[in-house]
Coordinates of N, CA and C in Angstrom, one line a residue:
M60 N -138.7 145.8 59.1 CA -138.5 145.7 60.0 C -136.6 146.6 60.4
T61 N -136.4 147.4 61.7 CA -135.2 147.3 62.2 C -133.9 147.0 62.2
I62 N -133.1 146.8 61.7 CA -132.1 145.8 61.8 C -131.7 145.5 63.6
S63 N -131.9 145.9 64.9 CA -132.3 145.7 66.3 C -133.5 144.4 66.1
K64 N -134.4 144.9 65.7 CA -135.1 143.6 66.0 C -135.0 142.4 65.2
W65 N -133.8 142.8 63.9 CA -133.5 141.7 63.2 C -132.1 141.2 63.8
F66 N -131.6 141.7 64.6 CA -130.3 140.9 65.8 C -130.8 140.8 66.5
S67 N -131.8 140.9 67.6 CA -132.2 140.3 68.3 C -132.5 139.3 68.6
R68 N -133.2 138.6 66.7 CA -133.8 137.6 65.8 C -133.2 136.2 66.0
I69 N -131.6 137.4 65.3 CA -131.0 136.2 64.8 C -130.1 135.9 66.3
G70 N -129.9 136.4 67.6 CA -129.0 136.1 68.7 C -130.2 135.4 69.0
I71 N -131.6 135.1 69.4 CA -132.2 134.5 70.1 C -132.2 132.9 69.3
G72 N -132.3 133.0 68.4 CA -131.8 131.3 67.5 C -130.3 131.8 67.7
V73 N -129.5 131.8 67.8 CA -128.3 130.7 68.3 C -128.8 130.5 69.5
L74 N -129.0 131.6 70.0 CA -129.4 130.9 71.5 C -129.2 129.4 71.7
V75 N -131.4 129.4 71.1 CA -131.7 128.6 71.0 C -130.8 126.8 69.9
V76 N -130.3 127.6 69.3 CA -129.4 125.9 68.9 C -127.9 126.4 69.9
S77 N -127.8 127.2 70.1 CA -126.3 126.9 71.0 C -126.8 125.9 72.5
F78 N -127.7 126.5 73.0 CA -128.4 125.7 73.7 C -129.0 123.8 73.7
G79 N -129.8 123.7 72.9 CA -130.2 122.6 71.7 C -128.5 121.7 71.4
I80 N -127.6 122.2 71.2 CA -126.7 121.0 70.9 C -125.7 121.3 72.4
S81 N -126.0 122.0 73.3 CA -125.1 121.6 74.1 C -126.4 120.6 75.3
L82 N -127.0 120.8 75.2 CA -128.5 119.8 76.2 C -127.7 118.1 75.4
G83 N -128.6 118.8 74.4 CA -128.0 116.6 73.6 C -126.8 116.4 73.6
S84 N -126.1 117.4 73.9 CA -124.1 116.7 74.7 C -124.1 115.9 76.0
C85 N -124.6 116.4 76.9 CA -125.4 116.0 78.0 C -125.8 114.8 78.0
T86 N -126.4 114.6 77.5 CA -127.4 113.3 77.0 C -126.4 111.6 77.8
S87 N -127.6 111.5 78.8 CA -126.3 110.6 79.8 C -125.8 109.3 79.1
K88 N -125.0 108.9 78.8 CA -124.5 107.8 77.5 C -124.1 106.0 78.6
I89 N -124.4 105.1 78.4 CA -123.7 104.4 78.8 C -122.8 103.7 79.0
T90 N -122.3 103.2 80.7 CA -120.9 103.0 80.4 C -120.9 101.2 80.5
E91 N -119.6 101.1 80.5 CA -119.0 99.9 80.2 C -119.9 99.1 81.3
E92 N -120.1 99.3 82.5 CA -120.4 98.9 83.1 C -121.7 97.6 83.6
Q93 N -122.8 99.2 83.2 CA -123.5 99.4 82.8 C -124.1 97.9 81.1
L94 N -122.9 98.1 80.0 CA -122.2 96.9 78.9 C -122.7 96.3 79.9
I95 N -122.2 95.6 80.2 CA -121.8 94.5 80.8 C -122.6 93.8 81.3
A96 N -123.6 94.5 82.4 CA -124.6 94.0 82.3 C -125.9 93.9 81.5
L97 N -125.8 94.7 80.6 CA -127.0 94.0 79.7 C -126.9 93.3 79.2
K98 N -125.4 92.9 79.1 CA -124.8 91.5 78.3 C -124.8 90.2 79.1
E99 N -125.0 90.7 79.7 CA -124.9 89.2 80.5 C -126.6 88.9 81.5
L100 N -128.0 89.9 81.3 CA -129.5 89.8 81.3 C -129.4 89.4 80.4
R101 N -128.5 90.0 79.1 CA -129.7 89.3 77.5 C -129.4 87.4 77.2
K102 N -127.9 87.3 77.8 CA -128.0 86.3 77.6 C -128.4 85.4 78.6
E103 N -129.0 85.8 80.1 CA -129.3 85.2 80.9 C -131.0 84.6 80.3
E104 N -131.5 85.5 79.6 CA -133.0 85.8 79.1 C -133.2 84.8 78.3
R105 N -132.2 84.8 77.2 CA -131.4 83.1 76.3 C -131.4 81.9 76.9
N106 N -130.8 82.0 77.8 CA -130.7 80.5 78.8 C -132.3 80.4 79.5
L107 N -133.3 81.3 79.5 CA -134.3 81.5 80.8 C -134.7 81.3 79.6
S108 N -135.5 81.7 78.2 CA -136.1 80.7 77.0 C -135.8 80.0 76.7
E109 N -134.3 79.3 76.8 CA -133.9 77.4 75.6 C -135.1 76.6 77.3
Q110 N -134.6 77.4 78.8 CA -135.1 75.9 79.6 C -136.2 75.9 79.9
I111 N -137.4 77.6 79.1 CA -138.7 77.4 79.5 C -139.1 76.4 77.4
K112 N -138.7 76.7 76.5 CA -139.1 76.2 75.7 C -138.9 74.7 75.8
K113 N -137.9 73.8 76.7 CA -137.4 73.0 76.9 C -138.6 72.4 77.7
K114 N -139.0 73.2 78.7 CA -139.7 72.6 79.5 C -141.1 72.2 78.7
Q115 N -142.1 73.0 78.4 CA -142.3 73.1 77.4 C -142.8 71.9 76.6
D116 N -142.2 71.8 75.6 CA -141.5 70.4 75.4 C -141.4 69.7 75.3
E117 N -141.5 69.6 77.3 CA -141.3 68.2 77.7 C -142.6 67.3 78.6
K118 N -143.6 69.1 78.7 CA -144.9 68.9 79.3 C -145.9 68.5 78.3
S119 N -145.3 68.8 76.9 CA -146.3 68.3 75.7 C -145.8 66.4 75.7
K120 N -144.2 66.2 75.2 CA -145.1 64.9 75.0 C -145.4 64.1 77.0
L121 N -145.3 64.6 78.1 CA -145.6 64.1 79.0 C -147.3 64.1 78.8
E122 N -147.9 65.3 78.4 CA -149.5 65.4 77.5 C -150.1 64.2 77.4
A123 N -149.0 63.9 76.1 CA -148.9 62.6 75.4 C -149.1 61.3 76.4
E124 N -148.0 61.7 76.3 CA -148.2 59.7 77.4 C -149.5 59.8 77.7
I125 N -149.3 60.8 78.6 CA -151.1 60.5 79.5 C -152.0 60.2 79.0
K126 N -152.5 60.8 78.0 CA -153.5 61.0 77.0 C -153.7 59.1 76.8
S127 N -152.4 59.1 76.4 CA -152.0 57.6 75.6 C -152.4 56.6 76.8
R128 N -151.7 56.5 77.8 CA -152.1 55.8 79.5 C -153.8 55.6 79.3
K129 N -154.3 56.9 79.2 CA -155.6 57.1 79.5 C -157.0 56.3 78.2
G130 N -155.5 56.1 77.1 CA -156.8 55.2 75.9 C -155.9 53.6 77.3
E131 N -155.1 53.3 77.2 CA -155.3 51.6 77.7 C -156.0 51.3 78.7
L132 N -156.0 52.2 79.3 CA -156.6 52.2 81.1 C -157.6 51.6 80.3
K133 N -158.8 53.3 79.4 CA -160.0 53.1 79.4 C -160.6 51.3 78.5
K134 N -159.6 50.7 77.4 CA -159.5 49.5 77.0 C -159.8 48.5 78.2
C135 N -159.0 49.0 78.6 CA -158.0 47.5 79.8 C -160.3 47.8 80.6
Q136 N -160.7 49.0 81.1 CA -161.8 49.3 81.8 C -162.9 48.5 80.7
D137 N -163.3 48.2 79.2 CA -164.1 48.1 78.7 C -164.3 47.0 78.5
E138 N -162.8 45.5 78.9 CA -162.5 44.5 78.7 C -163.1 44.0 79.2
V139 N -163.1 44.3 81.1 CA -163.1 43.9 82.5 C -165.2 44.0 82.3
D140 N -165.4 45.1 82.4 CA -166.9 45.3 82.2 C -166.8 44.2 80.9
F141 N -167.4 44.1 79.7 CA -167.2 42.5 78.6 C -167.2 41.6 79.6
I142 N -165.9 41.4 80.4 CA -166.0 40.0 80.8 C -166.9 39.8 82.7
K143 N -167.1 40.8 83.0 CA -167.8 41.0 83.8 C -169.7 40.6 83.1
Q144 N -170.0 41.2 82.4 CA -170.8 41.2 82.1 C -171.4 39.7 80.9
K145 N -170.0 39.5 80.3 CA -170.7 37.5 79.4 C -170.6 36.5 80.7
L146 N -169.9 37.3 82.2 CA -170.1 36.1 83.5 C -171.1 36.4 83.8
A147 N -172.1 37.4 84.1 CA -173.1 37.9 84.4 C -174.6 36.4 83.7
L148 N -174.2 36.9 82.5 CA -175.3 35.7 82.2 C -174.7 34.5 81.7
W149 N -173.6 34.4 81.8 CA -172.9 32.1 82.2 C -174.4 31.3 82.4
P150 N -174.4 30.2 81.7 CA -175.4 29.5 82.4 C -175.0 28.9 83.6
D151 N -177.1 28.4 84.5 CA -176.4 28.0 85.7 C -176.3 25.9 84.8
I152 N -174.9 26.0 85.7 CA -174.8 24.1 84.8 C -175.6 24.0 86.4
W153 N -175.7 23.5 87.1 CA -175.8 23.3 88.5 C -177.0 24.6 89.7
P154 N -177.8 23.9 88.6 CA -178.8 25.0 89.4 C -179.0 24.9 91.8
D155 N -179.4 23.7 92.2 CA -179.0 23.6 92.7 C -178.3 23.8 93.7
W156 N -176.7 24.0 93.8 CA -176.1 25.4 93.5 C -174.9 26.4 93.5
K157 N -175.1 28.0 94.0 CA -174.4 28.7 94.4 C -173.4 28.6 94.9
P158 N -172.8 29.2 94.1 CA -171.3 30.1 94.7 C -170.7 30.4 95.8
D159 N -172.1 31.8 95.8 CA -171.9 32.3 97.2 C -172.8 31.3 98.9
Q160 N -173.5 30.7 98.7 CA -174.1 29.6 99.7 C -173.4 28.4 100.4
G161 N -172.0 28.1 99.3 CA -171.4 26.9 99.2 C -171.9 24.9 99.0
V162 N -171.6 24.6 99.9 CA -172.0 22.9 99.2 C -173.1 22.8 100.7
K163 N -174.6 22.6 99.9 CA -175.5 22.5 101.3 C -175.0 20.3 101.5

């Protein structure tokens, strides 16, 4: 290998390294306004996440209450059906009088 080739390779290496360093220093950095906006957006995100969690908790409570009320409704409906069934079997005390027909 000759000295000229060796110097040319070193020169190319130096150029590549210096070009890389100059590109690295030119990368964009976050500005103060962008940093403030980012902090505000993160704060808003936390607030919205908290609101979502509260609404999900509220939804769970309401669903549990609805389930409880449906259980009470079913119990009442079962009692009404039981009473109707027993009233239908009630003995006919006056065979010649029916409540739907009135007095003869």
